[in-house]
């Protein structure tokens, strides 16, 4: 169905309604029928919401406001790399696109949108996809049994207690166009509510202190237990981390087995 006849405000209201319906569990096809939007428009609104929250759902007027950056120059990119190597303000567990955009504006006095940051992160190979637990749970495999028998019961307990669910990991990240001899970059990342990405970049593999700082920040920002599914690290090999976990039972940490990836 064409939406050309709709005013920007009316279109945005339907886009917001489509996200509400998707959050209630309706399929893209069902939402399209109920809102009068096309399936691609519903999918676009849902993707915008997952990447940038409610503020990213409304469509913007074409063109750009004066001073708004349409591309990130060398200075902005250098600042982004510097920020990603630092810890964000406590208790944030990592940098998200909104905080990076705010930090760039503060330093450059040039407006940069969170969506521009999202595109830059993707271009640098710094946007890992969240783990698809629903897809794994349907599989008749070791990974499927792991989700059904171990992960889902833990998640249910945390949700009933009102606690948050996080999914993350550590990985070697390399920009798609990086030279073969470019130094390795290690990315610590988390996916929070609705898949929002929080991340940091390190020049060497994370140490126990790096992981513990991450765990402390997650606990400081939550009330009650926390579920954390984590990929790419073998925490059993660290007595320091095991001791910390024993002292903080509210952190329900579960390592993702390699065969689940």
PDB file of N, CA and C in Angstrom, residues 77 80-81 84 116-129 169-178 184-189 191 197-202:
ATOM      1  N   UNK A  77      36.681  10.241  12.699  1.00  0.00           N
ATOM      2  CA  UNK A  77      37.013   8.828  12.826  1.00  0.00           C
ATOM      3  C   UNK A  77      38.124   8.599  13.841  1.00  0.00           C
ATOM      4  N   UNK A  80      36.589   8.757  17.204  1.00  0.00           N
ATOM      5  CA  UNK A  80      35.825   7.550  17.514  1.00  0.00           C
ATOM      6  C   UNK A  80      36.739   6.420  17.975  1.00  0.00           C
ATOM      7  N   UNK A  81      37.846   6.224  17.276  1.00  0.00           N
ATOM      8  CA  UNK A  81      38.791   5.177  17.680  1.00  0.00           C
ATOM      9  C   UNK A  81      39.346   5.457  19.074  1.00  0.00           C
ATOM     10  N   UNK A  84      36.588   4.672  21.667  1.00  0.00           N
ATOM     11  CA  UNK A  84      36.346   3.235  21.800  1.00  0.00           C
ATOM     12  C   UNK A  84      37.432   2.533  22.602  1.00  0.00           C
ATOM     13  N   UNK A 116      24.607   7.819  11.734  1.00  0.00           N
ATOM     14  CA  UNK A 116      25.900   7.900  11.056  1.00  0.00           C
ATOM     15  C   UNK A 116      26.941   7.061  11.791  1.00  0.00           C
ATOM     16  N   UNK A 117      26.865   7.058  13.122  1.00  0.00           N
ATOM     17  CA  UNK A 117      27.782   6.236  13.916  1.00  0.00           C
ATOM     18  C   UNK A 117      27.524   4.752  13.646  1.00  0.00           C
ATOM     19  N   UNK A 118      26.243   4.381  13.560  1.00  0.00           N
ATOM     20  CA  UNK A 118      25.902   2.981  13.277  1.00  0.00           C
ATOM     21  C   UNK A 118      26.504   2.537  11.944  1.00  0.00           C
ATOM     22  N   UNK A 119      26.382   3.388  10.929  1.00  0.00           N
ATOM     23  CA  UNK A 119      26.935   3.037   9.621  1.00  0.00           C
ATOM     24  C   UNK A 119      28.459   2.908   9.693  1.00  0.00           C
ATOM     25  N   UNK A 120      29.089   3.798  10.439  1.00  0.00           N
ATOM     26  CA  UNK A 120      30.556   3.741  10.567  1.00  0.00           C
ATOM     27  C   UNK A 120      30.988   2.470  11.290  1.00  0.00           C
ATOM     28  N   UNK A 121      30.299   2.107  12.365  1.00  0.00           N
ATOM     29  CA  UNK A 121      30.630   0.878  13.085  1.00  0.00           C
ATOM     30  C   UNK A 121      30.513  -0.342  12.166  1.00  0.00           C
ATOM     31  N   UNK A 122      29.450  -0.363  11.369  1.00  0.00           N
ATOM     32  CA  UNK A 122      29.272  -1.484  10.441  1.00  0.00           C
ATOM     33  C   UNK A 122      30.402  -1.522   9.421  1.00  0.00           C
ATOM     34  N   UNK A 123      30.807  -0.351   8.907  1.00  0.00           N
ATOM     35  CA  UNK A 123      31.877  -0.294   7.913  1.00  0.00           C
ATOM     36  C   UNK A 123      33.208  -0.751   8.492  1.00  0.00           C
ATOM     37  N   UNK A 124      33.388  -0.591   9.808  1.00  0.00           N
ATOM     38  CA  UNK A 124      34.627  -1.003  10.454  1.00  0.00           C
ATOM     39  C   UNK A 124      34.572  -2.447  10.961  1.00  0.00           C
ATOM     40  N   UNK A 125      33.496  -3.135  10.678  1.00  0.00           N
ATOM     41  CA  UNK A 125      33.366  -4.510  11.145  1.00  0.00           C
ATOM     42  C   UNK A 125      33.135  -4.612  12.637  1.00  0.00           C
ATOM     43  N   UNK A 126      32.490  -3.606  13.231  1.00  0.00           N
ATOM     44  CA  UNK A 126      32.297  -3.551  14.681  1.00  0.00           C
ATOM     45  C   UNK A 126      30.832  -3.705  15.080  1.00  0.00           C
ATOM     46  N   UNK A 127      30.034  -4.376  14.244  1.00  0.00           N
ATOM     47  CA  UNK A 127      28.627  -4.579  14.580  1.00  0.00           C
ATOM     48  C   UNK A 127      28.275  -6.068  14.533  1.00  0.00           C
ATOM     49  N   UNK A 128      28.719  -6.825  15.534  1.00  0.00           N
ATOM     50  CA  UNK A 128      28.362  -8.249  15.558  1.00  0.00           C
ATOM     51  C   UNK A 128      26.865  -8.425  15.753  1.00  0.00           C
ATOM     52  N   UNK A 129      26.340  -9.485  15.204  1.00  0.00           N
ATOM     53  CA  UNK A 129      24.909  -9.756  15.332  1.00  0.00           C
ATOM     54  C   UNK A 129      24.617 -10.441  16.668  1.00  0.00           C
ATOM     55  N   UNK A 169      30.149 -10.735  24.089  1.00  0.00           N
ATOM     56  CA  UNK A 169      31.294 -11.577  23.801  1.00  0.00           C
ATOM     57  C   UNK A 169      32.546 -10.768  23.545  1.00  0.00           C
ATOM     58  N   UNK A 170      33.586 -11.471  23.135  1.00  0.00           N
ATOM     59  CA  UNK A 170      34.844 -10.856  22.738  1.00  0.00           C
ATOM     60  C   UNK A 170      35.238 -11.484  21.412  1.00  0.00           C
ATOM     61  N   UNK A 171      35.788 -10.685  20.519  1.00  0.00           N
ATOM     62  CA  UNK A 171      36.124 -11.173  19.190  1.00  0.00           C
ATOM     63  C   UNK A 171      37.266 -10.353  18.615  1.00  0.00           C
ATOM     64  N   UNK A 172      37.951 -10.943  17.652  1.00  0.00           N
ATOM     65  CA  UNK A 172      38.938 -10.200  16.880  1.00  0.00           C
ATOM     66  C   UNK A 172      38.186  -9.481  15.778  1.00  0.00           C
ATOM     67  N   UNK A 173      38.299  -8.169  15.743  1.00  0.00           N
ATOM     68  CA  UNK A 173      37.582  -7.364  14.747  1.00  0.00           C
ATOM     69  C   UNK A 173      38.586  -6.769  13.772  1.00  0.00           C
ATOM     70  N   UNK A 174      38.272  -6.863  12.507  1.00  0.00           N
ATOM     71  CA  UNK A 174      39.142  -6.304  11.478  1.00  0.00           C
ATOM     72  C   UNK A 174      38.275  -5.622  10.430  1.00  0.00           C
ATOM     73  N   UNK A 175      38.516  -4.337  10.170  1.00  0.00           N
ATOM     74  CA  UNK A 175      37.737  -3.663   9.129  1.00  0.00           C
ATOM     75  C   UNK A 175      37.824  -4.424   7.805  1.00  0.00           C
ATOM     76  N   UNK A 176      36.744  -4.473   7.036  1.00  0.00           N
ATOM     77  CA  UNK A 176      36.738  -5.243   5.780  1.00  0.00           C
ATOM     78  C   UNK A 176      37.875  -4.881   4.828  1.00  0.00           C
ATOM     79  N   UNK A 177      38.310  -3.606   4.824  1.00  0.00           N
ATOM     80  CA  UNK A 177      39.346  -3.183   3.894  1.00  0.00           C
ATOM     81  C   UNK A 177      40.706  -3.009   4.572  1.00  0.00           C
ATOM     82  N   UNK A 178      40.891  -3.613   5.744  1.00  0.00           N
ATOM     83  CA  UNK A 178      42.150  -3.469   6.461  1.00  0.00           C
ATOM     84  C   UNK A 178      43.265  -4.221   5.739  1.00  0.00           C
ATOM     85  N   UNK A 184      45.935  -6.544  15.163  1.00  0.00           N
ATOM     86  CA  UNK A 184      44.652  -7.084  15.605  1.00  0.00           C
ATOM     87  C   UNK A 184      43.962  -6.115  16.562  1.00  0.00           C
ATOM     88  N   UNK A 185      42.655  -6.137  16.508  1.00  0.00           N
ATOM     89  CA  UNK A 185      41.849  -5.310  17.383  1.00  0.00           C
ATOM     90  C   UNK A 185      40.851  -6.233  18.065  1.00  0.00           C
ATOM     91  N   UNK A 186      40.782  -6.137  19.377  1.00  0.00           N
ATOM     92  CA  UNK A 186      39.894  -7.015  20.136  1.00  0.00           C
ATOM     93  C   UNK A 186      38.679  -6.211  20.611  1.00  0.00           C
ATOM     94  N   UNK A 187      37.515  -6.704  20.272  1.00  0.00           N
ATOM     95  CA  UNK A 187      36.275  -5.991  20.579  1.00  0.00           C
ATOM     96  C   UNK A 187      35.521  -6.689  21.702  1.00  0.00           C
ATOM     97  N   UNK A 188      35.270  -5.945  22.767  1.00  0.00           N
ATOM     98  CA  UNK A 188      34.353  -6.370  23.813  1.00  0.00           C
ATOM     99  C   UNK A 188      32.997  -5.766  23.489  1.00  0.00           C
ATOM    100  N   UNK A 189      31.956  -6.556  23.478  1.00  0.00           N
ATOM    101  CA  UNK A 189      30.653  -6.017  23.094  1.00  0.00           C
ATOM    102  C   UNK A 189      29.537  -6.651  23.906  1.00  0.00           C
ATOM    103  N   UNK A 191      25.023  -6.868  23.811  1.00  0.00           N
ATOM    104  CA  UNK A 191      23.729  -6.525  23.242  1.00  0.00           C
ATOM    105  C   UNK A 191      22.738  -6.485  24.394  1.00  0.00           C
ATOM    106  N   UNK A 197      23.554  -2.153  20.924  1.00  0.00           N
ATOM    107  CA  UNK A 197      24.968  -2.519  21.001  1.00  0.00           C
ATOM    108  C   UNK A 197      25.738  -1.564  21.899  1.00  0.00           C
ATOM    109  N   UNK A 198      26.555  -2.138  22.797  1.00  0.00           N
ATOM    110  CA  UNK A 198      27.516  -1.412  23.616  1.00  0.00           C
ATOM    111  C   UNK A 198      28.877  -2.061  23.379  1.00  0.00           C
ATOM    112  N   UNK A 199      29.917  -1.249  23.190  1.00  0.00           N
ATOM    113  CA  UNK A 199      31.186  -1.858  22.804  1.00  0.00           C
ATOM    114  C   UNK A 199      32.393  -1.060  23.261  1.00  0.00           C
ATOM    115  N   UNK A 200      33.538  -1.740  23.312  1.00  0.00           N
ATOM    116  CA  UNK A 200      34.863  -1.153  23.523  1.00  0.00           C
ATOM    117  C   UNK A 200      35.839  -1.907  22.629  1.00  0.00           C
ATOM    118  N   UNK A 201      36.968  -1.270  22.324  1.00  0.00           N
ATOM    119  CA  UNK A 201      37.999  -1.912  21.507  1.00  0.00           C
ATOM    120  C   UNK A 201      39.330  -1.865  22.252  1.00  0.00           C
ATOM    121  N   UNK A 202      40.055  -2.979  22.225  1.00  0.00           N
ATOM    122  CA  UNK A 202      41.326  -3.100  22.936  1.00  0.00           C
ATOM    123  C   UNK A 202      42.417  -3.555  21.982  1.00  0.00           C
TER     124      UNK A 202
END
